[in-house]
Short mmCIF file of C-alpha atoms and ligand atoms in Angstrom, two decimals:
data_model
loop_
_atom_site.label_atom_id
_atom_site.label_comp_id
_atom_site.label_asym_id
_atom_site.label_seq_id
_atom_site.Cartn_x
_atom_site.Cartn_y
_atom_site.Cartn_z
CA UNK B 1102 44.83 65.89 -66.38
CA UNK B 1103 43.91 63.44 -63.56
CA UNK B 1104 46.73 63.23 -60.68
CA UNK B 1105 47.87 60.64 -58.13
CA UNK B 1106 49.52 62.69 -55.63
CA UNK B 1107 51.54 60.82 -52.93
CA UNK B 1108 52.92 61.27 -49.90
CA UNK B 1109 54.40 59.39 -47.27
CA UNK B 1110 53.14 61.45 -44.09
CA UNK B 1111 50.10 61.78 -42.13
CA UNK B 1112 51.41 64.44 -40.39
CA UNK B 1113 51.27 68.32 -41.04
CA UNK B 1114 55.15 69.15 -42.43
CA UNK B 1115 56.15 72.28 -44.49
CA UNK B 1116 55.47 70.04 -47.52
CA UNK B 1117 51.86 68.61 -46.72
CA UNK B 1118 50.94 71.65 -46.22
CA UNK B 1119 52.57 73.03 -49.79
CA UNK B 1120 50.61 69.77 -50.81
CA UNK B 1121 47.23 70.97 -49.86
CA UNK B 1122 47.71 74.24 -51.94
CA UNK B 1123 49.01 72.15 -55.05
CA UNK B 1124 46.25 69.89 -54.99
CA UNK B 1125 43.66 72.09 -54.53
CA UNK B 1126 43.83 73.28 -57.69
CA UNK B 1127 43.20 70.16 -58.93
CA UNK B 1128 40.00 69.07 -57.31
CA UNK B 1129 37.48 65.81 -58.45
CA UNK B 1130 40.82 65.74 -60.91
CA UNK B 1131 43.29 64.39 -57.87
CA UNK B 1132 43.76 61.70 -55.56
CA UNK B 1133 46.31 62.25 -52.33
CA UNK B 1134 47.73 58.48 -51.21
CA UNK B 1135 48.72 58.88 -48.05
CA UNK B 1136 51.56 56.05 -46.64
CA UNK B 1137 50.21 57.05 -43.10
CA UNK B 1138 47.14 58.40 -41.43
CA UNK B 1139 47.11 61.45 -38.94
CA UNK B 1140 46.29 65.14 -39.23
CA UNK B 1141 47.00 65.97 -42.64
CA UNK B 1142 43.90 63.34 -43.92
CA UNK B 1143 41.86 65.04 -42.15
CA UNK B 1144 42.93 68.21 -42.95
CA UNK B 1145 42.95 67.36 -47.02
CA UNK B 1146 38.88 66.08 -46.15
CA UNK B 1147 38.37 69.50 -44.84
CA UNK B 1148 39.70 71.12 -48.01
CA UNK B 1149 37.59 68.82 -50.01
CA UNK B 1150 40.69 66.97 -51.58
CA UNK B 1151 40.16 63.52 -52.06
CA UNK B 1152 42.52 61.32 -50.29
CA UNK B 1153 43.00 57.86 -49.56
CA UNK B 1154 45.25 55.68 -46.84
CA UNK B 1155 47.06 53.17 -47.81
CA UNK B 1156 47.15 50.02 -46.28
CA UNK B 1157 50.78 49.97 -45.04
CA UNK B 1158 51.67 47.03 -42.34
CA UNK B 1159 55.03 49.33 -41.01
CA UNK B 1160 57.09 50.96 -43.82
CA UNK B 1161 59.72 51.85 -41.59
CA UNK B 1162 62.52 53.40 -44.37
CA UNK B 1163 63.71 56.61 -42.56
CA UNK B 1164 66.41 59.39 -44.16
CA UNK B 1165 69.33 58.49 -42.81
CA UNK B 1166 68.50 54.85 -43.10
CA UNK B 1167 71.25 52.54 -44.37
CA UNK B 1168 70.96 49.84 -47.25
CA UNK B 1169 70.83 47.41 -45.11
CA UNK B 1170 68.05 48.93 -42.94
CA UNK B 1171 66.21 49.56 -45.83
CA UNK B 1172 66.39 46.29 -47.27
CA UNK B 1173 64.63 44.82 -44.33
CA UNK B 1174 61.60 47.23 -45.47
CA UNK B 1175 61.08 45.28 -48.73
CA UNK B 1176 58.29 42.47 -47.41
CA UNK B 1177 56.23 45.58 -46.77
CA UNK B 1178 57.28 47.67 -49.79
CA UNK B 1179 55.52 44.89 -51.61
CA UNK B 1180 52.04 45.44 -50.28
CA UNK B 1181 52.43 49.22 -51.14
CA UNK B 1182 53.79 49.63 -54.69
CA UNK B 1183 51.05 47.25 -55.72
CA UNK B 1184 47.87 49.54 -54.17
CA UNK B 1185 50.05 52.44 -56.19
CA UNK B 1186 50.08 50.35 -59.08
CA UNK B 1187 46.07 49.91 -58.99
CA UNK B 1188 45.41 52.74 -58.02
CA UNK B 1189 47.60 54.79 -60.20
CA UNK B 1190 45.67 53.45 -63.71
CA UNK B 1191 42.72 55.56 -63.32
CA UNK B 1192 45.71 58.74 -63.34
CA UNK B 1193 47.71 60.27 -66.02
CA UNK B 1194 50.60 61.33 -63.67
CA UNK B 1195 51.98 59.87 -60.15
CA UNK B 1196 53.30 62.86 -58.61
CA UNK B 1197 55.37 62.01 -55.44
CA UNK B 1198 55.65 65.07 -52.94
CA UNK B 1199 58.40 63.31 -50.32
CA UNK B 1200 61.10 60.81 -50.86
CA UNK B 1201 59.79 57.83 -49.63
CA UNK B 1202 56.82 58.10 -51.79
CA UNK B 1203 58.81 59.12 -54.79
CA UNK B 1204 60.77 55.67 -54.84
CA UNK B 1205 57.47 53.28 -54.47
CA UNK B 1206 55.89 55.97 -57.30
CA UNK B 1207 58.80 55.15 -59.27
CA UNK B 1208 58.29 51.46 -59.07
CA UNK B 1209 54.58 51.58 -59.69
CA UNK B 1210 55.80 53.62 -62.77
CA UNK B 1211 57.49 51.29 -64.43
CA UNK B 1212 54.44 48.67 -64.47
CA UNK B 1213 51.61 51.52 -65.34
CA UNK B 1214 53.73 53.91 -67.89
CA UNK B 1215 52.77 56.57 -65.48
CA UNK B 1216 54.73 59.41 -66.06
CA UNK B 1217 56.48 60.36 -62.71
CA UNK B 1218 57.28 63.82 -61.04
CA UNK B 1219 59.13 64.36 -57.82
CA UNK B 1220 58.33 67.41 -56.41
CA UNK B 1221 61.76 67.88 -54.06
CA UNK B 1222 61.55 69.50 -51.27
CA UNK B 1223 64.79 68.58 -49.36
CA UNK B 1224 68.51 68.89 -50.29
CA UNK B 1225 69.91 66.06 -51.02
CA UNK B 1226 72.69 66.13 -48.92
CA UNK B 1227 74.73 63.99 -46.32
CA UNK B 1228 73.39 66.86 -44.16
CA UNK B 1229 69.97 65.25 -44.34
CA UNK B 1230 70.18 62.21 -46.22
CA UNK B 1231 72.17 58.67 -45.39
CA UNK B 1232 74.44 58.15 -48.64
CA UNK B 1233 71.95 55.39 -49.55
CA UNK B 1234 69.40 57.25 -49.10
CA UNK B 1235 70.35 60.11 -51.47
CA UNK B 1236 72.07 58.00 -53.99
CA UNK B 1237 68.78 56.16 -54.38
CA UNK B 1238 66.87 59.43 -55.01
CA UNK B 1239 69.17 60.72 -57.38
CA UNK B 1240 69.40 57.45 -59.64
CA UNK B 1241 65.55 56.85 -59.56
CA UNK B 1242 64.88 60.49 -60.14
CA UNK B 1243 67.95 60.29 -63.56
CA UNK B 1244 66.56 56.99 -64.45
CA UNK B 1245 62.58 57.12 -63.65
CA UNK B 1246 60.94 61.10 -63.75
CA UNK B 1247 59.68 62.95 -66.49
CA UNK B 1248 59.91 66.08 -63.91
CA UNK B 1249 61.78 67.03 -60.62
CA UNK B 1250 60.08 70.53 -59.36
CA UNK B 1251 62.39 71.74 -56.48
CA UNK B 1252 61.75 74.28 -53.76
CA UNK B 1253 64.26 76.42 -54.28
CA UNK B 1254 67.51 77.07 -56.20
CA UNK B 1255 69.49 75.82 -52.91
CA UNK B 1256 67.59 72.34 -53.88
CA UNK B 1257 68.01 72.48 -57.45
CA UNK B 1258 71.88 72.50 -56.91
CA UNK B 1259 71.95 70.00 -54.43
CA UNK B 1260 70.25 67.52 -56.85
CA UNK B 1261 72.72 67.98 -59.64
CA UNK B 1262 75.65 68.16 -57.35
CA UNK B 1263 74.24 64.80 -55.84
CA UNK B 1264 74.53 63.83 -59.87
CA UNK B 1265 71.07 64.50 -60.85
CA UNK B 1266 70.32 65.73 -64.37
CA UNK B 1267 70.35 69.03 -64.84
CA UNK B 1268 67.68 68.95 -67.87
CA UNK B 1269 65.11 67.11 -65.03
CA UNK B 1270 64.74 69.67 -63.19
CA UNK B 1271 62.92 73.23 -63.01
CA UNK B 1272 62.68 75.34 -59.78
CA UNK B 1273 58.66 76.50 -58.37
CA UNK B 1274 58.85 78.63 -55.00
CA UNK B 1275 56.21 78.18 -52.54
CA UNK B 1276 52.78 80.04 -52.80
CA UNK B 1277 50.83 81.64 -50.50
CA UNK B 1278 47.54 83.45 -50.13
CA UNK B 1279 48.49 87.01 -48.85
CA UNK B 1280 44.90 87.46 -47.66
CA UNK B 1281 44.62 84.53 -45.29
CA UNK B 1282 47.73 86.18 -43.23
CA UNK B 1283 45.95 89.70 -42.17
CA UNK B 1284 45.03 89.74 -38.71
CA UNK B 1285 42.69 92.27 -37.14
CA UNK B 1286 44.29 93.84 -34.47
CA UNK B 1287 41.43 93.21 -31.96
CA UNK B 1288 42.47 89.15 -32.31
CA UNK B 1289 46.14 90.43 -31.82
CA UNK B 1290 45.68 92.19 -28.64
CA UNK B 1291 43.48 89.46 -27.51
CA UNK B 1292 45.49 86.74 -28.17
CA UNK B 1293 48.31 88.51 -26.67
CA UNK B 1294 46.17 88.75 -23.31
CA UNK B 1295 45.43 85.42 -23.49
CA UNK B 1296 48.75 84.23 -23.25
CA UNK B 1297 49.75 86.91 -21.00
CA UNK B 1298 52.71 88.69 -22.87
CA UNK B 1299 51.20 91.72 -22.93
CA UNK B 1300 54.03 94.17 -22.66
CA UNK B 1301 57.11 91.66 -24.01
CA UNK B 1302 59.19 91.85 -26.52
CA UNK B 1303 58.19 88.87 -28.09
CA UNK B 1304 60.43 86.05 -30.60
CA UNK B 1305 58.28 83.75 -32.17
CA UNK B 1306 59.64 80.37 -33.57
CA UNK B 1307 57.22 78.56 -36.03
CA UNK B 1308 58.78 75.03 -36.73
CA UNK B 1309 58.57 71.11 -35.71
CA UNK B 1310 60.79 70.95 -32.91
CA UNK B 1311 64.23 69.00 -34.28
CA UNK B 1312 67.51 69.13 -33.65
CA UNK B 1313 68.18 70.85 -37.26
CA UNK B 1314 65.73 73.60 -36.66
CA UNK B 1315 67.82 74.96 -34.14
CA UNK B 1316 65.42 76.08 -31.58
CA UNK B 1317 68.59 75.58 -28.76
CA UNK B 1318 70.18 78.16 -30.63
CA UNK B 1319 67.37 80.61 -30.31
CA UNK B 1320 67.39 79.31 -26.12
CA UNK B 1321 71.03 80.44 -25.81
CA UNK B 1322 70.65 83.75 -27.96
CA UNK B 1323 67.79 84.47 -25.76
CA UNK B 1324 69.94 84.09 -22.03
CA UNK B 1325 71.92 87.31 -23.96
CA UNK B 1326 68.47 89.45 -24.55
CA UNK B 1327 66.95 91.97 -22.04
CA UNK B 1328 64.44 90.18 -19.34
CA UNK B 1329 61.79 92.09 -21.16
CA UNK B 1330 62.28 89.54 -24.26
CA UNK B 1331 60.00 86.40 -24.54
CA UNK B 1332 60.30 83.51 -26.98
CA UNK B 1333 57.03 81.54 -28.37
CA UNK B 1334 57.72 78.03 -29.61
CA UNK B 1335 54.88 76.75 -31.70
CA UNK B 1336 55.53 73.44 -32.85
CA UNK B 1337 55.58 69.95 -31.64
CA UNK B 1338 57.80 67.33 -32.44
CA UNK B 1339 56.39 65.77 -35.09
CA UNK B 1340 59.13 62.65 -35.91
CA UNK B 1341 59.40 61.49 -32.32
CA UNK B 1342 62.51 63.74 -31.71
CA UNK B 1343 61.52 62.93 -27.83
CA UNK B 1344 65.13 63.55 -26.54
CA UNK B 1345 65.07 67.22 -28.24
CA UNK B 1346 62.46 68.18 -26.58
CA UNK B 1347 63.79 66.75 -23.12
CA UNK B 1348 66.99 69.03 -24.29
CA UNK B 1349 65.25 71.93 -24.78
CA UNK B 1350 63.48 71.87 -21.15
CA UNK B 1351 66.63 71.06 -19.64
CA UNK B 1352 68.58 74.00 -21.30
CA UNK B 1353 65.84 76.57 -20.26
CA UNK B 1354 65.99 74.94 -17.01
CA UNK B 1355 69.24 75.29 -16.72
CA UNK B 1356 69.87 79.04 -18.26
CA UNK B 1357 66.64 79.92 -15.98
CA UNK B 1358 65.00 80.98 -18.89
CA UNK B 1359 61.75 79.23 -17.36
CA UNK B 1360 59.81 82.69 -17.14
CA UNK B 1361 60.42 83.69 -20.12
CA UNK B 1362 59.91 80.72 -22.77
CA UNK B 1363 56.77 79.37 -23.71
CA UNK B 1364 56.38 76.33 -25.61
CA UNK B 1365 52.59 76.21 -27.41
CA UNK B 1366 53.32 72.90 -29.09
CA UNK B 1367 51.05 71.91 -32.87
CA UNK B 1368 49.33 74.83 -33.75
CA UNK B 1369 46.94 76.04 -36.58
CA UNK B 1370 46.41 79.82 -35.87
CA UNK B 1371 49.75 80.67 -37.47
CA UNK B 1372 48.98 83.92 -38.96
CA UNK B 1373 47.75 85.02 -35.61
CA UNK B 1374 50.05 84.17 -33.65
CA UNK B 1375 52.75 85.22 -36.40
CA UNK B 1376 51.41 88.90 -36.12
CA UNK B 1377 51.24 89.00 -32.25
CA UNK B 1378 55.08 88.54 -32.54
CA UNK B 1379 57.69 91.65 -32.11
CA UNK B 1380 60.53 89.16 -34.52
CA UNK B 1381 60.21 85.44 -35.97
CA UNK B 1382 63.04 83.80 -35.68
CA UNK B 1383 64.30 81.08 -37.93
CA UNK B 1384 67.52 78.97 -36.57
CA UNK B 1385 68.05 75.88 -39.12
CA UNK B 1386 71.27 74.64 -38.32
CA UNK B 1387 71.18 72.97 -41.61
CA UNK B 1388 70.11 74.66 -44.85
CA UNK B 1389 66.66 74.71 -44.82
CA UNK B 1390 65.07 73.68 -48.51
CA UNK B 1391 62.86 76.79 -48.95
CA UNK B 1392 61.02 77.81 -45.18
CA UNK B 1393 57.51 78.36 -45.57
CA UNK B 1394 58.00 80.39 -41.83
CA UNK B 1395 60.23 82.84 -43.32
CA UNK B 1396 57.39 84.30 -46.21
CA UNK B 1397 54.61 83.37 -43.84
CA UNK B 1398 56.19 86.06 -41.43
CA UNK B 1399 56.56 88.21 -43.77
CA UNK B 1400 53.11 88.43 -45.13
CA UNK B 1401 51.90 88.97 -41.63
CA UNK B 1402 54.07 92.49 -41.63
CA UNK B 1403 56.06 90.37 -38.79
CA UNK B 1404 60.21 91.25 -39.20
CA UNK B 1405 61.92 88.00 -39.76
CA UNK B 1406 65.61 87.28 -38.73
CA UNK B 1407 66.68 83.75 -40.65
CA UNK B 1408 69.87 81.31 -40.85
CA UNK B 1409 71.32 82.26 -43.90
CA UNK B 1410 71.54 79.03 -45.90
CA UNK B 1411 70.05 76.82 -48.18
CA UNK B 1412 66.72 78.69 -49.94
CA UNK B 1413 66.71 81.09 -47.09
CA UNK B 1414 69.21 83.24 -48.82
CA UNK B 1415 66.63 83.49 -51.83
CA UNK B 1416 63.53 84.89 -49.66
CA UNK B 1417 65.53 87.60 -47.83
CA UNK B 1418 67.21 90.61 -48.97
CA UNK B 1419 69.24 91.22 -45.51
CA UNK B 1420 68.79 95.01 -44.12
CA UNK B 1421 65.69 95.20 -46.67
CA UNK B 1422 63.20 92.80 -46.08
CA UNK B 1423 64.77 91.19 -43.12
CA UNK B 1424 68.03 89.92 -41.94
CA UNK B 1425 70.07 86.94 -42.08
CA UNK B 1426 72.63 85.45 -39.55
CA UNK B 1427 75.03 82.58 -39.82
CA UNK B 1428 73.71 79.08 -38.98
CA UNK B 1429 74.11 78.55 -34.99
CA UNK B 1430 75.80 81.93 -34.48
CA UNK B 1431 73.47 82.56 -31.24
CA UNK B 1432 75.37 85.89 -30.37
CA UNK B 1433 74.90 86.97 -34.11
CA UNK B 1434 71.33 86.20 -33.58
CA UNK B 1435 71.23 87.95 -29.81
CA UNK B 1436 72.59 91.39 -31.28
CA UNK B 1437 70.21 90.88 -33.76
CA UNK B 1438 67.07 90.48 -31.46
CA UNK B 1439 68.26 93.45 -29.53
CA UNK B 1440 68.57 95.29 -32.71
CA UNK B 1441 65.22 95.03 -33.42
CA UNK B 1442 64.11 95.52 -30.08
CA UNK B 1443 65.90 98.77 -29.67
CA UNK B 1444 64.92 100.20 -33.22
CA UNK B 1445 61.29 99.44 -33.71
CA UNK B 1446 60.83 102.31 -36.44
CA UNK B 1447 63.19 100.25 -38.71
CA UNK B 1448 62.57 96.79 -38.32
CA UNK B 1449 58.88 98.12 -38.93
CA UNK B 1450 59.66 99.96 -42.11
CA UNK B 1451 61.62 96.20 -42.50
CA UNK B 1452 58.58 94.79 -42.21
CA UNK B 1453 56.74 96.61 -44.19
CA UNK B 1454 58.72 96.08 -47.42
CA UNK B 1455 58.99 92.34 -46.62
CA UNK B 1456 55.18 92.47 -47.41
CA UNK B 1457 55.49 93.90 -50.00
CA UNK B 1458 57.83 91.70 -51.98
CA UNK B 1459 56.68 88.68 -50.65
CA UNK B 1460 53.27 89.42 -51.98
CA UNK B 1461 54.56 90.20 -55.27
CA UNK B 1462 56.89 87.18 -55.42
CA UNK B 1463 55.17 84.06 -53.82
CA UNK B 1464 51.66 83.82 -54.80
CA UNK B 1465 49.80 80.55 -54.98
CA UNK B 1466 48.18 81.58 -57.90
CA UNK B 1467 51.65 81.93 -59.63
CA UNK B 1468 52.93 78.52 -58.10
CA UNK B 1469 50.03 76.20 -59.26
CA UNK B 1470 50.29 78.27 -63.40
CA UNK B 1471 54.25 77.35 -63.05
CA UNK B 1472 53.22 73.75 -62.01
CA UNK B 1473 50.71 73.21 -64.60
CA UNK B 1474 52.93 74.73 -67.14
CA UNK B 1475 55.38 72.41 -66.07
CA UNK B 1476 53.24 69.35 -66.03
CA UNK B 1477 51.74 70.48 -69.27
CA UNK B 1478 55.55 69.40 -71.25
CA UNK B 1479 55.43 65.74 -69.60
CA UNK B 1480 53.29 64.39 -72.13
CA UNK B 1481 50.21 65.48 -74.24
CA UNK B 1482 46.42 64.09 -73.83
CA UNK B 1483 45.41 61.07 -76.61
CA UNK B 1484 42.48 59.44 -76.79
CA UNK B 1485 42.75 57.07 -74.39
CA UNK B 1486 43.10 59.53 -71.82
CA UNK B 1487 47.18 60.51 -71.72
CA UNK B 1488 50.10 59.86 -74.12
CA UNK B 1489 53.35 59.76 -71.53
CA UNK B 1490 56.75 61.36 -72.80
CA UNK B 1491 59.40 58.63 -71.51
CA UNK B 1492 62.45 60.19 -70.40
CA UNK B 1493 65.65 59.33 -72.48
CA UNK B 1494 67.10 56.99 -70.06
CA UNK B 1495 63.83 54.61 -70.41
CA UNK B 1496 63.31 54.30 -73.91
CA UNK B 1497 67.08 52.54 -73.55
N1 LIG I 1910 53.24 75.17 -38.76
C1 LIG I 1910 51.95 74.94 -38.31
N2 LIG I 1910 51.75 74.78 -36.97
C2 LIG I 1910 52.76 74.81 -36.08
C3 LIG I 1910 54.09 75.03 -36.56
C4 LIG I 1910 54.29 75.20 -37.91
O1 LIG I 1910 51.00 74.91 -39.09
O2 LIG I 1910 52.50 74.66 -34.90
C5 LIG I 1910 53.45 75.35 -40.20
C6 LIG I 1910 54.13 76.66 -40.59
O3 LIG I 1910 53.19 77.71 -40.61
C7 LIG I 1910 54.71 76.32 -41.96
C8 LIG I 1910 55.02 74.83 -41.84
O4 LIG I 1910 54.35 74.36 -40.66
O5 LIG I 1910 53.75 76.52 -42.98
C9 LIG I 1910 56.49 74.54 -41.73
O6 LIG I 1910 57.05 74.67 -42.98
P1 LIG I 1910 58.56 75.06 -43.25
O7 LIG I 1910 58.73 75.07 -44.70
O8 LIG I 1910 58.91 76.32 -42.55
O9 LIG I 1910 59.42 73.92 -42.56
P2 LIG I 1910 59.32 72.30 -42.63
O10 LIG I 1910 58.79 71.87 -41.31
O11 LIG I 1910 58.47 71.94 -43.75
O12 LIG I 1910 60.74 71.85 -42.82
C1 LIG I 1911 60.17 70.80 -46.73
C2 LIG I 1911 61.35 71.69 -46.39
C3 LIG I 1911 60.97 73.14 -46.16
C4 LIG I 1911 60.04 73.62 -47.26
C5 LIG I 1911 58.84 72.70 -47.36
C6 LIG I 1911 57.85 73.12 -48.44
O1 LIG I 1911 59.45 70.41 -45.62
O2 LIG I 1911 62.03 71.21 -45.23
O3 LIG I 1911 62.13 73.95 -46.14
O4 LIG I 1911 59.65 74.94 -47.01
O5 LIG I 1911 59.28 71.40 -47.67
O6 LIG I 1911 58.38 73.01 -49.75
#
């Protein structure tokens, strides 16, 4: 089965990267259209993925756009859904990994027969969406896909409360390669020299910085920790969430937290910096869709304390393989911290079993069988190439 992936991003997001694992498996077999160049081409070219920019003047459609802001996108919608609709002949399937690129997919679609699947990875709520914005999802997704593969239960629901159909949709965590998070401790204690935090108590916070990822909550749970306690941010503001970032400085200015905050902006040692870490933190104000961080820590034998909503609540079993605090509770989230920092032996043993489960539960290996299981009831080979199945609503 040949696939045109697509996705509206050039830059590295919790679901390029899922992207890169999905697509691997695919190979020769798989094109990724990308609606914007950046980091993420490059890093598909490293991986050997074969990807492709499309030509796109200034698609400018953002989530909590409004109809009418939208509408002004169509002149350059145009240009798009027709290199789709070329390119997407030599496929069998469009399969559109973000929103954006789900709704052109959909279009292109309808010309080429293509079956369509919408991998979601966001809840589709007013949370995170404009009503247009998630209307529109939910009536192309009823009306135009063969599949919708969401993150997590938490996303799952969200669609069919939004009015999705239930019979659409089939839930695929995440995977991970367990191997590609062990760290020798040589790096570890080197890496920890480097940055000079040698004897801290150390948070880490692995996210874009945005106002829903909470990092200010993290900030003021931090001016109620012992001096001794140091928080990473690795990150960078990746959807020019400029006045955040001016926030954040401001609030550690202000708390005097200057000594004792580090910001380390876009990184791609992850797993080493992950297991130089005492706690990862994870402070979505919203309900996060699944959290790549949250396993990610956990496979690194790092003890994770998360904002219990949305997938999160899936990944964690609180008091076994980590904990969970409510959404912007900051002193919830201080006692935690200090918790952890003043029983080591159990937040270890915490640890430990985190690794242990997440290993068992998320790997890729698992993920990309589920997906091709999944993609294998969409519609059956012919000679031709690839006989579609037409959901119900389009043979109307
Ligand atoms: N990440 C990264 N470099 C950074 C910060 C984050 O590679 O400097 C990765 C992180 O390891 C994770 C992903 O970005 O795999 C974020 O995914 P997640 O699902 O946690 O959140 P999203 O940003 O997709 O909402
Ligand atoms: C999205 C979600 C994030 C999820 C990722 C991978 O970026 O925000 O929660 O982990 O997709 O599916």
């Amino acid at each position: 089965m040949n696939i045109l992936f697509l996705d509206q991003s050039g830059k590295l997001g919790g679901a390029e990267l899922s992207l890169i694992d999905v697509a691997s498996a695919f190979g020769d077999r798989c094109l990724v259209g990308l609606f914007d160049d950046g980091p993420f081409r490059q890093t598909l070219e490293q991986h050997k993925i074969p990807v492709k920019v499309l030509d796109n003047p200034s698609f400018s459609v953002y989530k909590d756009s409004t109809f009418w802001q939208s509408l002004k996108s169509l002149g350059h919608i145009a240009p798009l859904v027709s290199q789709i609709i070329r390119l997407s002949r030599d496929y069998d399937v469009i399969y559109a990994n973000t929103q954006k690129a789900f709704v052109l997919g959909a279009i292109a679609s309808l010309f080429t027969h293509r079956p369509l699947v919408y991998h979601l990875r966001d809840i589709l709520s007013s949370e995170h969406f404009s009503r247009f914005n998630l209307r529109l999802a939910v009536c192309f997704a009823n009306q135009f896909a063969s599949l919708v593969i969401a993150n997590s239960h938490a996303t799952q629901k969200a669609f069919m409360k939004a009015g999705g159909r239930a019979e659409l949709v089939s839930v695929v965590y995440n995977g991970f390669e367990p191997a590609s998070y062990s760290t020798a401790t040589a790096t570890t204690s080197k890496l920890r020299k480097q940055l000079n935090l040698d004897d801290r108590f150390v948070v880490g916070h692995f996210s874009r910085l945005s106002p829903w990822k909470g990092q200010h909550v993290l900030l003021e749970a931090l001016s109620h920790c012992p001096d001794n306690v140091t928080v990473l941010f690795v990150g960078d503001a990746l959807f020019g969430e400029c006045e955040y970032v001016e926030q954040l400085h401001r609030q550690v200015a202000q708390s005097k937290l200057g000594d004792r905050v580090r910001f380390l902006g876009f990184r791609s040692d992850i797993p080493q910096l992950m297991t130089l870490c005492n706690l990862v933190a994870h402070t979505s104000i919203a309900p996060e869709p699944f959290g790549r961080v949250i396993i990610e820590a956990m496979l690194c034998g790092t003890p994770i304390v998360a904002a219990a909503a949305g997938g999160v609540i899936e990944l964690i079993e609180p008091g076994k393989t980590g904990w969970l605090t409510p959404p912007g509770d900051a002193l919830k989230l201080a006692a935690m911290i200090n918790q952890c920092c003043s029983d080591p032996e159990q937040a270890r043993a915490i640890a430990q079993q985190a690794t242990l489960k997440a290993t068992q539960r998320f790997q890729l290996s698992q993920t990309n069988q589920q997906i091709a299981a999944l993609l294998n009831t969409i519609g059956k080979p012919c000679r031709s190439g690839f006989e579609p199945t037409y959901p119900q609503m389009r043979k109307q």
